[in-house]
């Protein structure tokens, strides 16, 4: 395709997109990097911020804590996700479609909602805590700190491994199983010698995604960590000025966490590229029958895990309809007071969430499809640069992106602080890499000759794209858009940095209400969010006819 | 040497849907036996019953005289080659081939030695350390074959092993399979829908349709003496022409008759199956079925004519090519038949009326 001149329209569009990315991704990142190594008074190059971080035990400990908690969570998630996916795909589990939706749903809800629900259940005054203490006459103080964080993150993130491994198992042709059996392998030999090695790259790659996600999340450790300080908590506090307000030091903290996620990003890509087997199943695995006892045990295990994963959501929905006697203590009295409060308190929250979400989705799809198309079909130096740049947001933790935006767009020429635009752009930038990747996959499946046929029949290049390629992409793009929508409306970490009262969204409201101990309001906000997600997902399943989804 | 397989009155049903009912066949020791039929005829289902991937609802299958119905697949000692090769993508060629030996707890040196021996037999020993993704389809199929026979199975089963290969490789691989089967003398059951492949490779063929074996016989016998109209049409090409029969004479109409002794139960309404090479073209009004040439195709070794009979039916005729001119389109001809080669079926039962041994 290099030998032929393409319409200049494509080059113009590629340049325009490149400019936008330089303004909204490269410039804020460069600014953070610059701030982290510059002395604000003298303007000289300095590594003082980094030295300060790595020489003080207070800071290095938080890094160590983060690594510890994230490693344990990742191991648990890898195990749970693998076992759950294997059982559900390999055996006849009753209600597996509903289980699938429940698992995905528990992944899509913001992690900190899990944290605060578990405080309701297993915290100091928690429902379960009281029950345990009265039953066993113990002085159980509730689950806070390390194990609290591990509990919440594990139940919330194993679905990621589950979804990826389920996909890999679906692509595993049953004849591989049959070949192993015909060669004398028993069940154990078959699973350990064939299935496990084949899905292991997927387990590793998805586990690293879990690692990156858990490592940079601050809402959960903030709520349930108490004395157990993790890196993102310190980053947030440093920035929000609770301790000191040293923006250059905060910038250095941002740079350090990005370097860590960058390393894990490359590790993840290396494993995914090197150790994956391209498989397509002609005949997928058939569910096998189990004997009675193993069958009961499998059902018990699967349902218990899903129940635990869904428990935060259920708690939130139930408590949203209960009246609080004092903040944090719910009575058994049914009431709609929480909903009345949230609708009257800040009526803009729900419209904000929907409008920001829709705007972001529109931008994400427009640019995502265009960039994917340019990168595959109109390869040039510019489009390849754009393609690489779009992967940057993938490694930027949400809170860091929020901080970057605050620094970059507080002063002229581009003042966006406090506007809806800055939140919409942040959401768009964060979601962009995922949409580009899925669009790339969709375009790769469409033969270029289809577009060439349109051109040979007399339409121009842009018209051919519009008339032929775009409509063919649409079904895939729309199902991707629904997934983006669900993730965008539950985004917290960058919105929390960028919001004002006028641009408050549902997730931000849940968070702020929890911090203020207004659990009733938080539960009501959270329920609105959950209902939206569930409806969107049902729409997704209805439209695509699929039974599983990838995020 | 190989073992026998007796399929005795077996039935396969999915819930209430009976796919195979009361099917019986005996496969001789060391024989290359092919199940041939169109897709959905039950041939793969039967093969998977033999190896144990499918349950047997009634009847039994005996290997070497022993009932195998309740033996799990991994204890049946049968090798299988799959349509999509099913080579383990995470193991190199040698590990793939020695996998079955490992399951039999054979030592590492011994199994590698056996695997390498087998790789030499299928002529891919130079790729022993490659990963499957680096192999072509034909090479992967050789790995699958080596992997299935290295465990010295009692029976070798193949499920359309060549259908994913291109035409030239298909011919090459079927010769490889036949050569190796002859060398090790293993009882082999082979499933295919490709009749040419079946004719080329098999000792005996079972033609299946709708879950029922229509005929079992050598390739030559099945081609020349099909048991019914289905087999006649499925194996090779047949022109079916209705005729009447009386007292040892077949009457094609238009004053064309041929003497042919049919079996006792023959009625007067018969259908004659004539293969394209069983026609004789007459140009000068000799007795025959009147026809008009529509078109001709010259294929070097043979010359194909398409002609229409006076009732509008189209027939295909093949003659060896010679130096004479090709008959022009529109030429009137009369078609004689070679009476000892043609087959005759009852129009109602569609079964053959050719007496046994004819």
Coordinates of N, CA and C in Angstrom, one line a residue, chain B residues 84-231:
Chain B
X84 N -8.7 -31.7 12.1 CA -7.9 -30.5 12.2 C -6.5 -30.8 12.9
X85 N -6.1 -32.0 12.7 CA -4.8 -32.5 13.2 C -4.7 -32.6 14.7
X86 N -5.2 -31.5 15.5 CA -5.2 -31.5 16.9 C -3.8 -31.8 17.5
X87 N -2.8 -31.2 16.8 CA -1.4 -31.2 17.3 C -1.4 -30.2 18.5
X88 N -0.8 -30.7 19.6 CA -0.7 -29.8 20.8 C 0.2 -28.6 20.5
X89 N -0.4 -27.3 20.5 CA 0.4 -26.2 20.0 C 1.5 -25.8 20.9
X90 N 1.5 -26.3 22.2 CA 2.5 -25.8 23.1 C 3.6 -26.8 23.3
X91 N 3.7 -27.9 22.4 CA 4.7 -28.8 22.5 C 5.4 -28.9 21.1
X92 N 6.7 -29.2 21.1 CA 7.4 -29.3 19.8 C 7.0 -30.7 19.3
X93 N 7.5 -30.9 18.0 CA 7.1 -32.1 17.3 C 7.4 -33.4 18.1
X94 N 8.7 -33.4 18.6 CA 9.1 -34.7 19.3 C 8.2 -34.9 20.6
X95 N 7.9 -33.8 21.3 CA 7.1 -33.9 22.5 C 5.7 -34.3 22.2
X96 N 5.2 -33.8 21.1 CA 3.8 -34.2 20.6 C 3.8 -35.7 20.4
X97 N 4.8 -36.2 19.7 CA 4.8 -37.6 19.3 C 5.0 -38.5 20.5
X98 N 5.8 -38.0 21.5 CA 6.1 -38.9 22.6 C 5.1 -38.7 23.8
X99 N 4.1 -37.9 23.6 CA 3.1 -37.6 24.7 C 2.4 -38.9 25.1
X100 N 2.0 -39.7 24.2 CA 1.3 -40.9 24.5 C 2.1 -41.9 25.3
X101 N 3.5 -41.9 24.9 CA 4.4 -42.8 25.6 C 4.6 -42.3 27.0
X102 N 4.6 -41.0 27.2 CA 4.8 -40.4 28.5 C 3.6 -40.9 29.4
X103 N 2.4 -40.8 28.9 CA 1.3 -41.3 29.6 C 1.4 -42.8 30.0
X104 N 2.2 -43.5 29.2 CA 2.4 -44.9 29.6 C 3.6 -45.1 30.4
X105 N 4.1 -44.0 31.0 CA 5.2 -44.0 31.9 C 6.5 -44.6 31.3
X106 N 6.7 -44.4 30.1 CA 8.0 -44.8 29.5 C 9.1 -43.8 29.8
X107 N 10.3 -44.3 30.0 CA 11.4 -43.5 30.3 C 11.7 -42.5 29.2
X108 N 12.4 -41.4 29.6 CA 12.6 -40.3 28.6 C 13.4 -40.7 27.4
X109 N 14.5 -41.4 27.7 CA 15.4 -41.7 26.5 C 14.7 -42.7 25.6
X110 N 14.0 -43.6 26.2 CA 13.3 -44.6 25.3 C 12.2 -44.0 24.5
X111 N 11.5 -43.1 25.1 CA 10.3 -42.5 24.4 C 10.8 -41.6 23.3
X112 N 11.9 -40.8 23.6 CA 12.5 -40.0 22.5 C 13.0 -40.8 21.4
X113 N 13.6 -41.9 21.7 CA 14.1 -42.8 20.7 C 13.0 -43.3 19.8
X114 N 11.9 -43.7 20.4 CA 10.8 -44.3 19.7 C 10.1 -43.2 18.8
X115 N 10.0 -42.0 19.4 CA 9.4 -40.9 18.7 C 10.3 -40.5 17.5
X116 N 11.6 -40.5 17.6 CA 12.4 -40.2 16.5 C 12.3 -41.2 15.4
X117 N 12.2 -42.5 15.8 CA 12.0 -43.6 14.9 C 10.8 -43.3 14.0
X118 N 9.7 -43.0 14.8 CA 8.4 -42.8 14.1 C 8.5 -41.5 13.2
X119 N 9.2 -40.5 13.6 CA 9.3 -39.3 12.8 C 10.1 -39.6 11.5
X120 N 11.0 -40.5 11.6 CA 11.7 -41.0 10.4 C 10.8 -41.7 9.4
X121 N 9.9 -42.5 10.0 CA 9.0 -43.3 9.2 C 8.0 -42.3 8.4
X122 N 7.6 -41.3 9.1 CA 6.7 -40.3 8.4 C 7.5 -39.2 7.7
X123 N 8.8 -39.3 7.8 CA 9.7 -38.4 7.0 C 9.6 -37.0 7.5
X124 N 9.5 -36.7 8.8 CA 9.6 -35.3 9.2 C 10.7 -35.3 10.4
X125 N 11.6 -36.2 10.4 CA 12.6 -36.2 11.5 C 13.4 -34.9 11.5
X126 N 13.5 -34.2 10.4 CA 14.3 -33.0 10.5 C 13.6 -31.9 11.2
X127 N 12.3 -32.0 11.5 CA 11.6 -31.0 12.2 C 11.3 -31.3 13.7
X128 N 12.0 -32.3 14.2 CA 11.7 -32.8 15.5 C 11.6 -31.7 16.6
X129 N 12.4 -30.7 16.5 CA 12.5 -29.6 17.5 C 11.6 -28.4 17.2
X130 N 10.9 -28.5 16.1 CA 10.1 -27.3 15.7 C 8.8 -27.3 16.5
X131 N 8.2 -26.1 16.6 CA 6.9 -25.9 17.2 C 5.8 -26.1 16.1
X132 N 4.6 -26.6 16.4 CA 3.6 -26.8 15.4 C 3.3 -25.6 14.5
X133 N 3.4 -24.4 15.1 CA 3.0 -23.2 14.3 C 4.0 -23.0 13.2
X134 N 5.2 -23.6 13.3 CA 6.2 -23.5 12.2 C 6.0 -24.5 11.1
X135 N 5.0 -25.4 11.2 CA 4.9 -26.4 10.2 C 3.7 -26.2 9.3
X136 N 3.8 -26.7 8.1 CA 2.7 -26.6 7.1 C 1.6 -27.6 7.5
X137 N 0.4 -27.5 6.9 CA -0.7 -28.4 7.2 C -0.3 -29.9 7.0
X138 N 0.4 -30.2 5.9 CA 0.8 -31.5 5.6 C 1.7 -32.1 6.6
X139 N 2.7 -31.2 7.1 CA 3.7 -31.6 8.1 C 3.0 -31.9 9.4
X140 N 2.0 -31.0 9.8 CA 1.3 -31.2 11.0 C 0.5 -32.5 11.0
X141 N 0.0 -32.8 9.8 CA -0.8 -34.1 9.7 C 0.1 -35.3 9.9
X142 N 1.4 -35.2 9.4 CA 2.4 -36.3 9.6 C 2.7 -36.4 11.1
X143 N 2.8 -35.3 11.8 CA 3.0 -35.3 13.3 C 1.8 -36.1 13.9
X144 N 0.6 -35.7 13.5 CA -0.6 -36.3 14.1 C -0.6 -37.8 13.8
X145 N -0.2 -38.2 12.6 CA -0.1 -39.6 12.3 C 0.9 -40.3 13.1
X146 N 2.1 -39.7 13.2 CA 3.2 -40.4 14.0 C 2.8 -40.5 15.4
X147 N 2.1 -39.5 16.0 CA 1.7 -39.5 17.4 C 0.7 -40.6 17.6
X148 N -0.2 -40.8 16.6 CA -1.2 -41.8 16.8 C -0.7 -43.2 16.8
X149 N 0.4 -43.5 15.9 CA 0.8 -44.9 15.8 C 2.0 -45.2 16.6
X150 N 2.7 -44.2 17.2 CA 3.8 -44.5 18.1 C 3.4 -45.3 19.3
X151 N 2.2 -45.1 19.8 CA 1.8 -45.8 21.0 C 1.4 -47.3 20.7
X152 N 1.7 -47.7 19.4 CA 1.4 -49.1 19.0 C 0.0 -49.5 19.4
X153 N -1.0 -48.7 18.9 CA -2.4 -49.0 19.2 C -2.9 -50.2 18.5
X154 N -4.0 -50.8 19.1 CA -4.6 -52.0 18.5 C -5.3 -51.6 17.2
X155 N -5.8 -50.3 17.2 CA -6.6 -49.9 16.1 C -6.2 -48.4 15.8
X156 N -6.2 -48.1 14.5 CA -5.9 -46.7 14.1 C -7.2 -46.1 13.5
X157 N -7.6 -45.0 14.0 CA -8.9 -44.3 13.5 C -8.5 -43.0 12.9
X158 N -9.1 -42.7 11.8 CA -8.8 -41.4 11.1 C -10.1 -40.8 10.7
X159 N -10.3 -39.5 11.1 CA -11.5 -38.8 10.9 C -11.2 -37.7 9.8
X160 N -11.5 -38.0 8.6 CA -11.3 -37.1 7.5 C -9.9 -36.4 7.6
X161 N -8.9 -37.1 7.7 CA -7.6 -36.5 8.0 C -7.0 -35.6 6.9
X162 N -7.6 -35.8 5.7 CA -6.9 -35.0 4.6 C -7.8 -33.9 4.1
X163 N -9.0 -33.7 4.7 CA -9.9 -32.7 4.1 C -9.4 -31.3 4.2
X164 N -8.5 -31.0 5.1 CA -8.0 -29.6 5.3 C -6.8 -29.3 4.4
X165 N -6.3 -30.3 3.6 CA -5.1 -30.1 2.8 C -5.5 -29.8 1.3
X166 N -4.6 -29.2 0.6 CA -4.9 -28.9 -0.8 C -4.8 -30.1 -1.6
X167 N -5.3 -30.1 -2.9 CA -5.6 -31.3 -3.7 C -4.3 -32.1 -3.9
X168 N -3.2 -31.4 -4.2 CA -2.0 -32.1 -4.5 C -1.4 -32.9 -3.3
X169 N -1.5 -32.1 -2.1 CA -1.0 -32.7 -0.9 C -1.8 -33.9 -0.4
X170 N -3.1 -33.7 -0.7 CA -4.1 -34.8 -0.4 C -3.7 -36.1 -1.0
X171 N -3.3 -36.1 -2.3 CA -2.9 -37.3 -3.0 C -1.6 -37.8 -2.4
X172 N -0.7 -36.9 -2.1 CA 0.6 -37.3 -1.6 C 0.4 -38.0 -0.2
X173 N -0.4 -37.3 0.7 CA -0.6 -37.8 2.0 C -1.3 -39.1 2.1
X174 N -2.3 -39.3 1.1 CA -3.0 -40.6 1.2 C -2.1 -41.7 0.8
X175 N -1.1 -41.5 0.0 CA -0.1 -42.5 -0.3 C 0.8 -42.8 0.9
X176 N 1.1 -41.7 1.6 CA 1.9 -41.9 2.8 C 1.1 -42.8 3.8
X177 N -0.1 -42.4 4.0 CA -0.9 -43.2 5.0 C -1.1 -44.6 4.6
X178 N -1.3 -44.9 3.3 CA -1.5 -46.2 2.9 C -0.2 -47.0 3.0
X179 N 1.0 -46.4 2.7 CA 2.3 -47.1 2.8 C 2.5 -47.5 4.2
X180 N 2.3 -46.5 5.1 CA 2.6 -46.8 6.6 C 1.7 -47.8 7.1
X181 N 0.4 -47.8 6.7 CA -0.5 -48.8 7.2 C -0.1 -50.1 6.8
X182 N 0.3 -50.3 5.5 CA 0.8 -51.6 5.0 C 2.0 -52.0 5.8
X183 N 2.9 -51.1 6.1 CA 4.2 -51.4 6.8 C 3.9 -52.0 8.2
X184 N 3.0 -51.3 8.9 CA 2.9 -51.8 10.3 C 1.7 -52.7 10.4
X185 N 0.9 -52.8 9.4 CA -0.2 -53.8 9.4 C -1.3 -53.6 10.5
X186 N -1.6 -52.4 10.8 CA -2.5 -52.1 11.8 C -4.0 -52.0 11.3
X187 N -4.9 -52.5 12.0 CA -6.3 -52.4 11.6 C -6.7 -50.9 11.6
X188 N -7.2 -50.4 10.5 CA -7.5 -49.0 10.4 C -8.9 -48.7 9.9
X189 N -9.5 -47.8 10.7 CA -10.9 -47.3 10.2 C -10.7 -45.9 9.8
X190 N -11.1 -45.6 8.6 CA -10.9 -44.3 8.0 C -12.2 -43.7 7.6
X191 N -12.5 -42.4 7.9 CA -13.7 -41.8 7.6 C -13.5 -40.7 6.5
X192 N -14.2 -40.7 5.5 CA -14.1 -39.7 4.5 C -15.4 -39.5 3.7
X193 N -15.6 -38.3 3.1 CA -16.7 -38.1 2.2 C -16.3 -38.1 0.8
X194 N -14.9 -38.3 0.6 CA -14.4 -38.1 -0.8 C -14.2 -39.5 -1.4
X195 N -15.1 -39.8 -2.4 CA -15.1 -41.2 -2.9 C -13.9 -41.6 -3.6
X196 N -13.2 -40.6 -4.2 CA -12.0 -40.9 -4.9 C -10.9 -41.4 -3.9
X197 N -10.8 -40.6 -2.8 CA -9.9 -41.0 -1.7 C -10.2 -42.4 -1.2
X198 N -11.5 -42.6 -1.0 CA -11.9 -43.9 -0.5 C -11.5 -45.1 -1.4
X199 N -11.7 -44.9 -2.7 CA -11.4 -45.9 -3.7 C -9.9 -46.1 -3.7
X200 N -9.1 -45.0 -3.6 CA -7.6 -45.2 -3.7 C -7.0 -45.8 -2.5
X201 N -7.6 -45.7 -1.3 CA -6.8 -46.0 -0.1 C -7.3 -47.3 0.5
X202 N -8.5 -47.7 0.3 CA -9.1 -48.8 1.1 C -8.9 -50.2 0.7
X203 N -8.9 -51.1 1.6 CA -9.1 -52.5 1.3 C -10.6 -52.8 1.1
X204 N -11.4 -52.3 2.0 CA -12.9 -52.4 1.8 C -13.5 -51.1 2.2
X205 N -14.7 -50.8 1.6 CA -15.4 -49.6 1.9 C -16.8 -49.9 2.4
X206 N -17.3 -49.2 3.4 CA -18.7 -49.3 3.8 C -19.3 -47.9 3.4
X207 N -20.3 -48.0 2.5 CA -20.9 -46.8 2.1 C -22.1 -46.5 3.0
X208 N -22.1 -45.3 3.7 CA -23.2 -45.1 4.6 C -24.1 -43.9 4.1
X209 N -25.3 -44.1 4.5 CA -26.3 -43.0 4.2 C -27.4 -43.1 5.2
X210 N -27.8 -42.0 5.8 CA -28.9 -41.9 6.8 C -28.7 -42.9 7.9
X211 N -27.4 -43.1 8.4 CA -27.2 -43.9 9.5 C -27.2 -45.4 9.2
X212 N -27.3 -45.7 7.9 CA -27.4 -47.1 7.5 C -26.3 -47.5 6.6
X213 N -25.6 -48.6 6.8 CA -24.6 -49.0 5.8 C -25.3 -49.6 4.6
X214 N -25.1 -48.9 3.4 CA -25.7 -49.3 2.2 C -25.1 -50.5 1.5
X215 N -23.8 -50.6 1.7 CA -23.0 -51.7 1.0 C -21.6 -51.7 1.6
X216 N -21.1 -52.9 1.7 CA -19.7 -53.1 2.1 C -19.0 -53.9 1.0
X217 N -17.9 -53.5 0.6 CA -17.2 -54.3 -0.4 C -15.8 -53.6 -0.8
X218 N -15.1 -54.3 -1.7 CA -13.8 -53.8 -2.1 C -14.2 -52.6 -3.0
X219 N -13.2 -51.7 -3.2 CA -13.5 -50.5 -4.0 C -13.9 -50.9 -5.4
X220 N -13.3 -51.9 -6.0 CA -13.6 -52.3 -7.4 C -15.1 -52.8 -7.4
X221 N -15.4 -53.7 -6.4 CA -16.8 -54.2 -6.5 C -17.8 -53.2 -6.3
X222 N -17.6 -52.3 -5.3 CA -18.6 -51.2 -5.0 C -18.8 -50.3 -6.2
X223 N -17.7 -50.1 -7.0 CA -17.8 -49.2 -8.2 C -18.6 -49.9 -9.3
X224 N -18.2 -51.2 -9.4 CA -18.8 -51.9 -10.6 C -20.1 -52.5 -10.3
X225 N -20.4 -52.9 -9.1 CA -21.7 -53.6 -8.8 C -22.3 -52.9 -7.5
X226 N -22.7 -51.6 -7.7 CA -23.3 -50.9 -6.5 C -24.6 -51.7 -6.1
X227 N -24.9 -51.7 -4.8 CA -26.0 -52.5 -4.3 C -27.3 -51.8 -4.5
X228 N -27.3 -50.4 -4.6 CA -28.5 -49.7 -4.9 C -28.3 -48.4 -5.6
X229 N -29.3 -47.7 -5.9 CA -29.2 -46.4 -6.7 C -28.4 -45.4 -5.9
X230 N -28.5 -45.4 -4.6 CA -27.7 -44.4 -3.9 C -26.2 -44.6 -4.1
X231 N -25.8 -45.8 -3.9 CA -24.3 -46.1 -4.0 C -23.9 -45.9 -5.5

